[in-house]
Short mmCIF file of C-alpha atoms (C1' of nucleotides) in Angstrom, two decimals:
data_model
loop_
_atom_site.label_atom_id
_atom_site.label_comp_id
_atom_site.label_asym_id
_atom_site.label_seq_id
_atom_site.Cartn_x
_atom_site.Cartn_y
_atom_site.Cartn_z
CA MET W 1 173.38 39.56 113.04
CA PRO W 2 173.30 39.76 109.27
CA ASP W 3 172.40 43.12 107.85
CA ILE W 4 169.70 43.06 105.29
CA THR W 5 171.78 44.09 102.37
CA ASP W 6 170.54 46.18 99.58
CA MET W 7 168.08 44.55 97.25
CA THR W 8 170.04 45.13 94.13
CA THR W 9 167.35 46.06 91.72
CA GLN W 10 169.85 45.38 89.01
CA VAL W 11 168.41 44.33 85.75
CA ARG W 12 170.16 40.97 85.48
CA THR W 13 170.48 40.05 81.86
CA THR W 14 170.30 36.37 82.72
CA ASP W 15 166.95 35.02 83.76
CA ASP W 16 168.60 33.32 86.70
CA PRO W 17 165.98 32.67 89.33
CA LEU W 18 167.83 34.84 91.75
CA PRO W 19 171.19 35.24 93.40
CA SER W 20 169.22 34.58 96.53
CA ILE W 21 171.04 36.55 99.15
CA GLY W 22 171.23 36.11 102.87
CA PRO W 23 168.92 33.75 104.71
CA ALA W 24 167.82 36.04 107.51
CA ARG W 25 165.19 33.49 108.29
CA VAL W 26 164.61 32.66 111.90
CA VAL W 27 164.14 29.00 111.03
CA ASP W 28 167.59 28.73 109.53
CA GLU W 29 169.24 30.29 112.50
CA THR W 30 167.25 28.06 114.80
CA VAL W 31 168.25 24.95 112.91
CA ALA W 32 171.87 26.04 113.07
CA ALA W 33 171.64 26.77 116.77
CA LEU W 34 169.99 23.48 117.60
CA ARG W 35 172.39 21.51 115.43
CA GLN W 36 175.27 23.18 117.13
CA ALA W 37 173.76 22.47 120.53
CA ILE W 38 173.32 18.82 119.69
CA LEU W 39 176.74 18.30 118.17
CA SER W 40 178.47 20.15 120.95
CA GLY W 41 176.72 18.00 123.48
CA ASP W 42 174.82 20.93 124.90
CA LEU W 43 171.68 19.00 124.18
CA ARG W 44 172.32 15.41 125.13
CA PRO W 45 171.16 12.28 123.34
CA GLY W 46 167.76 11.26 124.59
CA GLN W 47 166.91 14.74 125.76
CA LYS W 48 163.51 15.98 124.84
CA LEU W 49 163.15 18.88 122.42
CA SER W 50 160.14 20.70 123.75
CA VAL W 51 158.92 23.19 121.22
CA PRO W 52 157.32 25.61 123.70
CA ALA W 53 160.32 25.47 125.99
CA LEU W 54 162.81 26.11 123.20
CA ALA W 55 160.70 28.89 121.75
CA LEU W 56 160.55 30.56 125.12
CA ARG W 57 164.25 30.22 125.71
CA MET W 58 165.13 31.55 122.29
CA GLY W 59 162.64 34.36 122.48
CA ILE W 60 160.81 33.42 119.32
CA SER W 61 157.49 31.86 118.54
CA ARG W 62 156.77 28.18 118.27
CA SER W 63 156.43 28.04 114.50
CA PRO W 64 160.06 28.35 113.49
CA VAL W 65 161.10 26.13 116.36
CA ARG W 66 158.70 23.45 115.25
CA GLU W 67 160.07 23.61 111.72
CA ALA W 68 163.63 23.55 112.95
CA VAL W 69 163.00 20.53 115.14
CA LEU W 70 161.46 18.70 112.21
CA ALA W 71 164.43 19.63 110.06
CA LEU W 72 166.77 18.15 112.63
CA THR W 73 164.61 15.05 112.63
CA ALA W 74 165.00 14.77 108.87
CA GLU W 75 168.73 15.15 109.34
CA GLY W 76 168.76 12.20 111.67
CA LEU W 77 169.87 14.25 114.65
CA ALA W 78 166.56 13.76 116.41
CA VAL W 79 163.75 11.25 116.32
CA GLU W 80 160.05 11.89 116.48
CA SER W 81 157.38 9.78 118.05
CA PRO W 82 153.92 10.92 117.03
CA ARG W 83 152.04 12.64 119.85
CA ARG W 84 155.08 12.07 121.99
CA GLY W 85 157.47 14.67 120.83
CA VAL W 86 161.01 14.74 119.55
CA VAL W 87 164.20 13.71 121.32
CA VAL W 88 167.86 14.02 120.42
CA THR W 89 169.08 10.91 118.61
CA GLU W 90 170.80 8.32 120.75
CA LEU W 91 173.44 6.35 118.93
CA GLY W 92 174.36 3.02 120.45
CA LEU W 93 177.44 1.05 119.57
CA LYS W 94 175.61 -0.95 116.97
CA GLU W 95 174.30 2.12 115.22
CA THR W 96 177.66 3.82 115.31
CA GLN W 97 179.16 0.77 113.67
CA ALA W 98 176.42 0.76 111.08
CA ILE W 99 177.12 4.36 110.21
CA HIS W 100 180.77 3.72 109.62
CA GLU W 101 179.96 0.60 107.70
CA ALA W 102 177.59 2.53 105.47
CA ARG W 103 180.11 5.26 104.89
CA GLY W 104 182.56 2.74 103.48
CA PRO W 105 181.11 2.02 100.06
CA LEU W 106 179.60 5.45 99.67
CA GLU W 107 182.55 7.56 100.59
CA GLY W 108 184.94 5.10 98.98
CA PHE W 109 183.05 5.63 95.78
CA ALA W 110 183.17 9.37 96.27
CA ALA W 111 186.93 9.21 96.70
CA ARG W 112 187.20 7.19 93.52
CA LEU W 113 185.16 9.69 91.57
CA ALA W 114 187.04 12.60 93.06
CA ALA W 115 190.31 11.02 91.96
CA GLU W 116 189.05 10.21 88.49
CA ARG W 117 187.14 13.35 87.66
CA GLY W 118 187.69 15.83 90.47
CA PRO W 119 188.78 19.40 89.76
CA ALA W 120 192.40 20.10 89.09
CA ASP W 121 192.97 22.04 92.29
CA LEU W 122 191.46 19.38 94.54
CA GLY W 123 194.82 17.99 95.58
CA ARG W 124 196.02 21.42 96.55
CA ARG W 125 192.92 22.15 98.57
CA LEU W 126 193.13 18.84 100.38
CA ASP W 127 196.75 19.55 101.15
CA GLY W 128 195.69 22.80 102.71
CA ILE W 129 193.13 21.08 104.87
CA LEU W 130 195.58 18.44 105.98
CA ALA W 131 198.18 21.06 106.79
CA GLU W 132 195.67 22.65 109.09
CA GLN W 133 194.83 19.27 110.48
CA ALA W 134 198.48 18.48 111.12
CA GLU W 135 198.66 21.70 113.08
CA ALA W 136 195.62 20.69 115.11
CA VAL W 137 197.03 17.25 115.78
CA ALA W 138 200.38 18.69 116.81
CA THR W 139 198.82 21.04 119.31
CA GLY W 140 196.30 18.50 120.53
CA ASP W 141 193.46 20.68 119.35
CA GLU W 142 190.58 18.26 119.49
CA ASP W 143 188.06 20.68 118.09
CA GLY W 144 190.40 21.69 115.30
CA TYR W 145 190.78 18.05 114.36
CA PHE W 146 187.04 17.65 114.19
CA ARG W 147 186.63 20.67 111.99
CA THR W 148 189.37 19.74 109.57
CA ASN W 149 188.18 16.16 109.49
CA ALA W 150 184.72 17.32 108.50
CA ALA W 151 186.22 19.68 105.94
CA PHE W 152 188.31 16.88 104.47
CA HIS W 153 185.42 14.51 103.98
CA ARG W 154 183.17 17.30 102.81
CA ALA W 155 185.68 18.42 100.20
CA ILE W 156 185.84 14.94 98.73
CA ALA W 157 182.08 14.56 98.80
CA ALA W 158 181.73 17.85 96.96
CA ALA W 159 184.42 17.06 94.44
CA CYS W 160 183.02 13.76 93.23
CA ASP W 161 180.85 15.53 90.71
CA ASN W 162 177.82 13.46 91.61
CA ALA W 163 175.14 15.51 93.29
CA GLU W 164 173.39 12.45 94.65
CA VAL W 165 176.44 11.00 96.33
CA HIS W 166 177.04 14.43 97.73
CA ARG W 167 173.49 14.62 99.02
CA LEU W 168 173.71 11.28 100.72
CA LEU W 169 176.99 12.11 102.38
CA VAL W 170 175.64 15.43 103.58
CA SER W 171 172.66 13.64 105.04
CA LEU W 172 175.11 11.43 106.92
CA GLU W 173 177.25 14.26 108.22
CA GLY W 174 175.27 15.01 111.33
CA ARG W 175 175.03 11.44 112.42
CA MET W 176 178.68 10.90 111.64
CA ALA W 177 179.61 13.83 113.82
CA LEU W 178 177.41 12.51 116.58
CA ALA W 179 179.01 9.09 116.28
CA LEU W 180 182.50 10.55 116.19
CA ARG W 181 182.06 12.19 119.55
CA GLN W 182 182.35 8.74 121.02
CA VAL W 183 185.85 8.04 119.80
CA ALA W 184 187.34 11.44 120.05
CA ALA W 185 189.20 10.72 123.24
CA ARG W 186 190.92 7.58 122.01
CA PRO W 187 194.66 8.22 122.29
CA GLY W 188 196.38 8.18 118.96
CA HIS W 189 193.24 8.29 116.89
CA ARG W 190 194.01 11.72 115.52
CA GLU W 191 197.51 10.76 114.49
CA SER W 192 196.22 7.63 112.77
CA GLY W 193 193.40 9.49 111.13
CA LEU W 194 195.70 12.13 109.72
CA GLU W 195 198.03 9.47 108.39
CA GLU W 196 195.16 7.70 106.67
CA HIS W 197 193.88 10.96 105.23
CA ARG W 198 197.29 11.52 103.68
CA LYS W 199 197.13 8.22 101.87
CA VAL W 200 193.78 9.14 100.40
CA VAL W 201 195.12 12.47 99.21
CA ALA W 202 198.16 10.83 97.68
CA ALA W 203 195.96 8.53 95.63
CA ILE W 204 193.70 11.37 94.57
CA LYS W 205 196.66 13.44 93.45
CA ALA W 206 197.88 10.49 91.42
CA ARG W 207 194.41 10.28 89.88
CA ASP W 208 194.31 6.70 91.10
CA GLY W 209 190.63 5.97 91.52
CA SER W 210 191.01 2.45 92.85
CA GLY W 211 193.71 3.50 95.22
CA ALA W 212 191.66 6.37 96.55
CA GLU W 213 188.68 4.12 97.10
CA THR W 214 190.78 1.53 98.86
CA ALA W 215 192.49 4.11 101.03
CA MET W 216 189.23 5.72 101.99
CA ARG W 217 187.60 2.44 102.87
CA ALA W 218 190.64 1.46 104.88
CA HIS W 219 190.42 4.75 106.73
CA LEU W 220 186.76 4.27 107.57
CA ALA W 221 187.29 0.66 108.57
CA ALA W 222 190.09 1.74 110.85
CA THR W 223 187.93 4.44 112.33
CA ARG W 224 185.26 1.87 112.96
CA GLN W 225 187.78 -0.33 114.69
CA ARG W 226 188.78 2.54 116.91
CA VAL W 227 185.15 2.95 117.87
CA VAL W 228 184.85 -0.62 119.02
CA ILE W 229 187.52 -0.31 121.64
CA ALA W 230 186.87 3.29 122.49
CA PRO W 231 187.60 3.63 126.20
CA GLY W 232 185.69 5.61 128.76
CA SER W 233 182.67 5.80 126.58
CA GLU W 234 180.46 3.52 128.63
CA ASP W 235 178.86 6.50 130.28
CA GLN W 236 178.29 8.11 126.92
CA MET W 237 176.69 5.00 125.53
CA ILE W 238 172.99 4.75 125.60
CA VAL W 239 171.28 2.29 127.82
CA GLY W 240 170.20 0.34 124.81
CA SER W 241 166.79 -0.34 126.26
CA SER W 242 164.28 -1.72 123.84
CA SER W 243 166.75 -1.94 121.02
CA ALA W 244 166.61 -5.52 119.81
CA LYS W 245 163.31 -6.17 118.24
CA MET A 1 167.01 26.12 132.02
CA PRO A 2 165.00 23.00 131.43
CA ASP A 3 165.75 20.16 133.78
CA ILE A 4 164.47 17.75 131.19
CA THR A 5 166.46 14.75 132.17
CA ASP A 6 166.25 11.04 132.46
CA MET A 7 162.85 9.53 132.13
CA THR A 8 164.01 5.97 132.45
CA THR A 9 162.74 5.63 135.98
CA GLN A 10 159.69 3.87 134.69
CA VAL A 11 159.40 0.22 135.57
CA ARG A 12 157.11 -1.06 132.81
CA THR A 13 157.21 -4.81 132.60
CA THR A 14 157.55 -4.41 128.87
CA ASP A 15 160.10 -1.74 128.16
CA ASP A 16 158.43 -1.10 124.88
CA PRO A 17 157.91 2.64 124.59
CA LEU A 18 154.42 2.06 123.35
CA PRO A 19 152.50 0.01 120.85
CA SER A 20 151.85 3.36 119.30
CA ILE A 21 148.65 2.78 117.46
CA GLY A 22 147.29 4.45 114.39
CA PRO A 23 148.74 7.64 112.99
CA ALA A 24 145.52 9.56 112.66
CA ARG A 25 147.62 12.63 112.17
CA VAL A 26 146.63 14.93 109.40
CA VAL A 27 150.28 15.61 108.58
CA ASP A 28 151.00 11.98 107.87
CA GLU A 29 148.06 11.63 105.59
CA THR A 30 149.01 14.83 103.85
CA VAL A 31 152.57 13.67 103.30
CA ALA A 32 151.27 10.41 101.89
CA ALA A 33 148.81 12.18 99.63
CA LEU A 34 151.37 14.62 98.31
CA ARG A 35 153.97 11.93 97.80
CA GLN A 36 151.48 9.88 95.87
CA ALA A 37 150.50 12.89 93.82
CA ILE A 38 154.11 13.60 92.95
CA LEU A 39 155.07 10.04 92.12
CA SER A 40 151.95 9.48 90.07
CA GLY A 41 152.67 12.60 88.09
CA ASP A 42 149.57 14.31 89.36
CA LEU A 43 151.85 17.05 90.55
CA ARG A 44 154.40 17.65 87.86
CA PRO A 45 158.10 18.43 88.28
CA GLY A 46 158.59 22.14 88.60
CA GLN A 47 155.07 22.74 89.80
CA LYS A 48 154.73 25.01 92.75
CA LEU A 49 153.46 23.66 96.05
CA SER A 50 151.47 26.54 97.41
CA VAL A 51 150.65 25.94 101.03
CA PRO A 52 147.46 28.02 101.12
CA ALA A 53 146.22 26.52 97.89
CA LEU A 54 146.86 22.96 98.99
CA ALA A 55 145.32 23.57 102.38
CA LEU A 56 142.23 24.96 100.76
CA ARG A 57 141.98 22.12 98.30
CA MET A 58 142.43 19.49 101.00
CA GLY A 59 140.09 21.18 103.38
CA ILE A 60 142.62 21.49 106.19
CA SER A 61 144.59 24.30 107.69
CA ARG A 62 147.97 25.49 106.54
CA SER A 63 149.99 24.08 109.42
CA PRO A 64 149.92 20.39 108.51
CA VAL A 65 150.37 21.25 104.87
CA ARG A 66 153.42 23.32 105.63
CA GLU A 67 154.92 20.47 107.62
CA ALA A 68 154.09 17.96 104.92
CA VAL A 69 155.67 20.08 102.23
CA LEU A 70 158.83 20.41 104.29
CA ALA A 71 158.87 16.66 104.82
CA LEU A 72 158.69 16.12 101.08
CA THR A 73 161.53 18.57 100.72
CA ALA A 74 163.62 16.56 103.15
CA GLU A 75 162.79 13.47 101.12
CA GLY A 76 164.14 15.10 98.03
CA LEU A 77 160.82 15.12 96.23
CA ALA A 78 160.62 18.89 96.37
CA VAL A 79 163.04 21.75 96.66
CA GLU A 80 162.72 24.90 98.68
CA SER A 81 163.96 28.36 97.89
CA PRO A 82 163.75 30.66 100.88
CA ARG A 83 161.02 33.27 100.53
CA ARG A 84 160.23 31.71 97.19
CA GLY A 85 158.35 28.62 98.07
CA VAL A 86 158.63 24.95 97.28
CA VAL A 87 158.40 23.22 93.91
CA VAL A 88 158.30 19.58 92.90
CA THR A 89 161.79 18.29 92.17
CA GLU A 90 162.84 18.33 88.53
CA LEU A 91 165.25 15.60 87.61
CA GLY A 92 167.28 16.18 84.50
CA LEU A 93 169.21 13.54 82.66
CA LYS A 94 172.36 14.30 84.56
CA GLU A 95 170.67 14.00 87.92
CA THR A 96 168.94 10.79 86.96
CA GLN A 97 172.30 9.38 85.98
CA ALA A 98 173.79 10.54 89.25
CA ILE A 99 171.05 8.80 91.22
CA HIS A 100 171.67 5.52 89.52
CA GLU A 101 175.38 5.94 89.89
CA ALA A 102 174.98 6.59 93.60
CA ARG A 103 172.76 3.59 94.03
CA GLY A 104 175.46 1.32 92.67
CA PRO A 105 177.90 1.16 95.55
CA LEU A 106 175.23 1.58 98.20
CA GLU A 107 172.77 -0.99 97.00
CA GLY A 108 175.54 -3.28 95.85
CA PHE A 109 176.81 -3.23 99.38
CA ALA A 110 173.31 -3.86 100.70
CA ALA A 111 173.01 -6.88 98.42
CA ARG A 112 176.31 -8.18 99.68
CA LEU A 113 175.26 -7.82 103.29
CA ALA A 114 171.88 -9.35 102.58
CA ALA A 115 173.58 -12.35 101.01
CA GLU A 116 176.08 -12.70 103.82
CA ARG A 117 173.90 -12.08 106.82
CA GLY A 118 170.33 -11.76 105.65
CA PRO A 119 167.52 -13.74 107.25
CA ALA A 120 167.02 -17.35 106.23
CA ASP A 121 163.72 -16.76 104.48
CA LEU A 122 164.98 -13.87 102.37
CA GLY A 123 165.47 -16.00 99.30
CA ARG A 124 161.95 -17.30 99.54
CA ARG A 125 160.51 -13.83 99.95
CA LEU A 126 162.44 -12.48 97.00
CA ASP A 127 161.23 -15.40 94.94
CA GLY A 128 157.70 -14.43 95.82
CA ILE A 129 158.28 -10.87 94.74
CA LEU A 130 159.87 -11.91 91.47
CA ALA A 131 157.02 -14.33 90.77
CA GLU A 132 154.66 -11.42 91.08
CA GLN A 133 156.96 -9.34 88.93
CA ALA A 134 157.09 -12.03 86.26
CA GLU A 135 153.31 -11.94 86.20
CA ALA A 136 153.37 -8.17 85.79
CA VAL A 137 155.92 -8.38 83.01
CA ALA A 138 153.96 -11.08 81.22
CA THR A 139 150.78 -9.07 81.26
CA GLY A 140 152.52 -5.82 80.46
CA ASP A 141 151.38 -4.35 83.77
CA GLU A 142 153.57 -1.29 84.00
CA ASP A 143 152.35 -0.26 87.43
CA GLY A 144 152.75 -3.78 88.75
CA TYR A 145 156.33 -3.80 87.58
CA PHE A 146 156.99 -0.57 89.42
CA ARG A 147 155.50 -1.87 92.61
CA THR A 148 157.35 -5.15 92.57
CA ASN A 149 160.55 -3.43 91.60
CA ALA A 150 160.27 -1.15 94.60
CA ALA A 151 159.39 -4.12 96.80
CA PHE A 152 162.42 -6.00 95.54
CA HIS A 153 164.89 -3.27 96.27
CA ARG A 154 163.20 -2.45 99.54
CA ALA A 155 163.39 -6.05 100.71
CA ILE A 156 167.11 -6.16 100.11
CA ALA A 157 167.64 -2.82 101.79
CA ALA A 158 165.74 -4.02 104.82
CA ALA A 159 167.50 -7.35 104.94
CA CYS A 160 171.05 -6.02 105.00
CA ASP A 161 170.93 -5.68 108.77
CA ASN A 162 172.46 -2.25 108.68
CA ALA A 163 170.02 0.42 109.74
CA GLU A 164 172.09 3.19 108.22
CA VAL A 165 172.31 1.64 104.79
CA HIS A 166 168.60 1.07 105.03
CA ARG A 167 168.04 4.69 105.98
CA LEU A 168 170.06 5.96 103.07
CA LEU A 169 168.30 3.74 100.60
CA VAL A 170 164.92 4.77 101.94
CA SER A 171 165.95 8.38 101.53
CA LEU A 172 166.74 7.58 97.90
CA GLU A 173 163.50 5.75 97.19
CA GLY A 174 161.43 8.74 96.28
CA ARG A 175 163.98 10.19 93.94
CA MET A 176 164.59 6.79 92.42
CA ALA A 177 160.91 6.41 91.72
CA LEU A 178 160.83 9.86 90.20
CA ALA A 179 163.81 9.05 88.02
CA LEU A 180 162.39 5.70 86.97
CA ARG A 181 159.33 7.29 85.50
CA GLN A 182 161.54 8.45 82.69
CA VAL A 183 162.56 5.01 81.49
CA ALA A 184 159.40 3.13 82.10
CA ALA A 185 158.33 3.12 78.51
CA ARG A 186 161.57 1.77 77.07
CA PRO A 187 160.66 -1.45 75.29
CA GLY A 188 162.22 -4.51 76.84
CA HIS A 189 163.35 -2.78 79.97
CA ARG A 190 161.00 -4.77 82.17
CA GLU A 191 162.13 -8.07 80.74
CA SER A 192 165.79 -7.14 81.21
CA GLY A 193 165.18 -5.84 84.71
CA LEU A 194 163.45 -9.01 85.78
CA GLU A 195 166.26 -11.10 84.38
CA GLU A 196 168.82 -9.06 86.28
CA HIS A 197 166.80 -9.29 89.44
CA ARG A 198 166.87 -13.05 89.13
CA LYS A 199 170.64 -13.07 89.03
CA VAL A 200 170.78 -11.05 92.22
CA VAL A 201 168.42 -13.44 93.95
CA ALA A 202 170.40 -16.44 92.78
CA ALA A 203 173.54 -15.02 94.35
CA ILE A 204 171.75 -14.14 97.56
CA LYS A 205 170.33 -17.62 97.84
CA ALA A 206 173.81 -19.02 97.35
CA ARG A 207 175.00 -16.70 100.13
CA ASP A 208 177.49 -15.33 97.64
CA GLY A 209 178.15 -11.82 98.85
CA SER A 210 180.51 -10.80 96.07
CA GLY A 211 178.24 -12.28 93.45
CA ALA A 212 175.24 -10.46 94.83
CA GLU A 213 177.08 -7.18 94.89
CA THR A 214 178.32 -7.65 91.36
CA ALA A 215 174.91 -8.66 90.08
CA MET A 216 173.23 -5.71 91.76
CA ARG A 217 175.75 -3.24 90.41
CA ALA A 218 175.40 -4.73 86.98
CA HIS A 219 171.65 -4.35 87.23
CA LEU A 220 171.87 -0.72 88.24
CA ALA A 221 174.47 0.04 85.59
CA ALA A 222 172.22 -1.56 82.98
CA THR A 223 169.28 0.44 84.23
CA ARG A 224 171.34 3.57 83.93
CA GLN A 225 172.23 2.65 80.39
CA ARG A 226 168.59 2.24 79.56
CA VAL A 227 167.98 5.72 80.88
CA VAL A 228 170.49 7.27 78.55
CA ILE A 229 168.74 6.15 75.42
CA ALA A 230 165.27 6.39 76.79
CA PRO A 231 163.08 7.47 73.89
CA GLY A 232 160.25 9.91 73.92
CA SER A 233 161.41 11.46 77.13
CA GLU A 234 162.47 14.78 75.70
CA ASP A 235 159.17 16.32 76.69
CA GLN A 236 159.54 14.90 80.18
CA MET A 237 162.99 16.31 80.55
CA ILE A 238 163.41 19.54 82.27
CA VAL A 239 164.37 22.57 80.39
CA GLY A 240 167.72 22.54 82.10
CA SER A 241 167.84 26.29 82.53
CA SER A 242 170.54 27.50 84.83
CA SER A 243 171.79 24.03 85.55
CA ALA A 244 175.46 24.05 84.69
CA LYS A 245 177.35 26.00 87.26
"C1'" DA E 1 153.47 0.76 151.89
"C1'" DG E 2 152.14 0.04 147.07
"C1'" DA E 3 149.04 0.56 143.50
"C1'" DT E 4 145.46 3.34 141.55
"C1'" DT E 5 142.91 6.98 140.30
"C1'" DA E 6 141.80 11.91 139.99
"C1'" DC E 7 143.47 16.32 139.06
"C1'" DA E 8 146.75 19.89 137.35
"C1'" DT E 9 150.08 20.98 133.95
"C1'" DT E 10 152.41 20.61 129.79
"C1'" DT E 11 152.65 19.68 125.05
"C1'" DT E 12 151.35 18.23 120.60
"C1'" DA E 13 148.68 19.06 116.58
"C1'" DC E 14 145.94 21.76 114.06
"C1'" DA E 15 143.79 26.32 113.17
"C1'" DT E 16 144.05 31.12 112.30
"C1'" DG E 17 146.01 36.11 112.18
"C1'" DT E 18 149.14 39.23 109.80
"C1'" DA E 19 153.35 42.06 108.13
"C1'" DG E 20 156.20 42.18 104.50
"C1'" DA E 21 158.25 39.98 100.44
"C1'" DA E 22 157.32 38.09 95.95
"C1'" DT E 23 154.47 37.39 92.09
"C1'" DT E 24 151.07 38.74 88.93
"C1'" DG E 25 148.07 41.62 86.10
"C1'" DC E 26 147.57 45.62 83.74
"C1'" DA E 27 148.16 49.94 81.91
"C1'" DA E 28 151.25 53.61 80.31
"C1'" DG E 29 155.58 54.72 77.98
"C1'" DC E 30 159.57 54.05 74.62
"C1'" DG L 1 155.80 45.48 69.85
"C1'" DC L 2 158.13 45.00 73.87
"C1'" DT L 3 159.42 46.72 77.88
"C1'" DT L 4 158.56 49.45 82.27
"C1'" DG L 5 156.14 50.98 86.40
"C1'" DC L 6 152.76 50.30 89.69
"C1'" DA L 7 148.79 48.50 91.93
"C1'" DA L 8 146.51 44.38 93.38
"C1'" DT L 9 147.07 39.96 94.91
"C1'" DT L 10 149.24 35.92 96.69
"C1'" DC L 11 152.25 33.72 99.56
"C1'" DT L 12 155.86 33.03 102.89
"C1'" DA L 13 157.34 33.41 107.50
"C1'" DC L 14 156.46 34.17 111.95
"C1'" DA L 15 153.11 34.71 115.81
"C1'" DT L 16 149.38 33.18 118.54
"C1'" DG L 17 144.99 30.52 119.92
"C1'" DT L 18 143.14 26.13 121.51
"C1'" DA L 19 141.21 21.20 121.92
"C1'" DA L 20 142.77 16.86 122.91
"C1'" DA L 21 146.38 13.94 124.33
"C1'" DA L 22 150.22 12.99 127.23
"C1'" DT L 23 152.66 13.64 131.40
"C1'" DG L 24 153.48 14.67 136.11
"C1'" DT L 25 151.71 14.88 140.79
"C1'" DA L 26 148.89 14.42 144.58
"C1'" DA L 27 145.17 12.22 146.87
"C1'" DT L 28 142.79 7.87 147.71
"C1'" DC L 29 141.95 3.16 148.37
"C1'" DT L 30 143.23 -1.47 149.49
#
DNA sequence: AGATTACATTTTACATGTAGAATTGCAAGC
DNA sequence: GCTTGCAATTCTACATGTAAAATGTAATCT
């Protein structure tokens, strides 16, 4: 648990609102815990998020749980039906495809911007991430691949120097991660993914905006293709009831 | 350990979850009221959203207000600082630019998809919207222009047959509207906007995906340009304190 | 048996209570 | 005059109460 550090009563010459130290809020920890539970599959798609039940299990009151559940809903990791409650988001094949399709132009654009106006050390940082990823791929560390993959895309999103693009990509992260769980097992996908990541980095290092955009879109399109034929995911797929309007 | 599991054992001739009638929830009405207040300028950027104060003023308890304020925060219309409270989002010039820049690839893509696989009656509907917009432009109806502009972009976002792109654009709507308030007064902007809208519709009707994307991106780029030299907006601009990192 | 209805339980949605942090107002000091 | 210190106040964050709605379950009727 985080220790409530000293409230530095320093005088602060700048009128900066505040350094704003540690969260220490129960809500934040609850959001983190629930997000983790959803992304790890601990809470399965379609499962109900009962506020009283969760509060009881976590030993806290209903208020922060309610707020956390709503936050997850805003993140797209859960869906609310008024008077019905909230359930973990179920992503069908169509939705998973849509997510990857949406990522294309957005993240392609981010890659372009990162290449054109990203910080000088971006290439080096991406290299570091990919080195870690290569390690994960070599040892078959599925979880490590996930983490480095997220770090890779996050680094580019953060480096594009456009807060709005960054915002949008962050708001996609959760659903992307949820969608990715369905292709994780595909043999060779990690190797291919790493290879595609390398092409993106090469273009970024060369400050080639168009090339970076193209490489990123190719990577996402390929990922989407790998989703289509993902094997053994029938049981993970939702039943798709009442989908088509 | 909650055994909350499958609830699909229901037979229900119609597998529709529920017609789900009227909202009637105080939260929803509060969200709508606050959103309206923010977008209409009733609540100004930077203004604090005090939960007790709002609850008192609206004659309801703090719970729904708290939830509503958090919902607005998730929408990007307000920002929260832990233990500090929530204030209405302030959009500086840089952020406004970033929003328009981000819209480019996303909405351009949506226009492409709408042209390629949108419903048959889309062209007709867009014509209807633009007819209304032409009326608004002719009569100098600022508010009417706003409404039809939103309707135009919303129609394309909805027609692209990609729920995720739609989601992202919806999540941008509020901030877009906030940003647009800063260029509204620019002379000629409505006429130009309408003209650009027409080009997008022409491409969509011709089922020309590339053309639609190009036209939409051109429209958004032009809008962004109009923001840059927007006159008389200095007093609307934020003070920009502690912005640059 | 199968469908239906009545009852028990759970849960949502809103209301209210409260400790402690943050902000504000104001007066004393440099 | 402008800061500085402190009290008073306000607000956030979490906890808890509760009516009405939704859900689950058992009893009842056809």
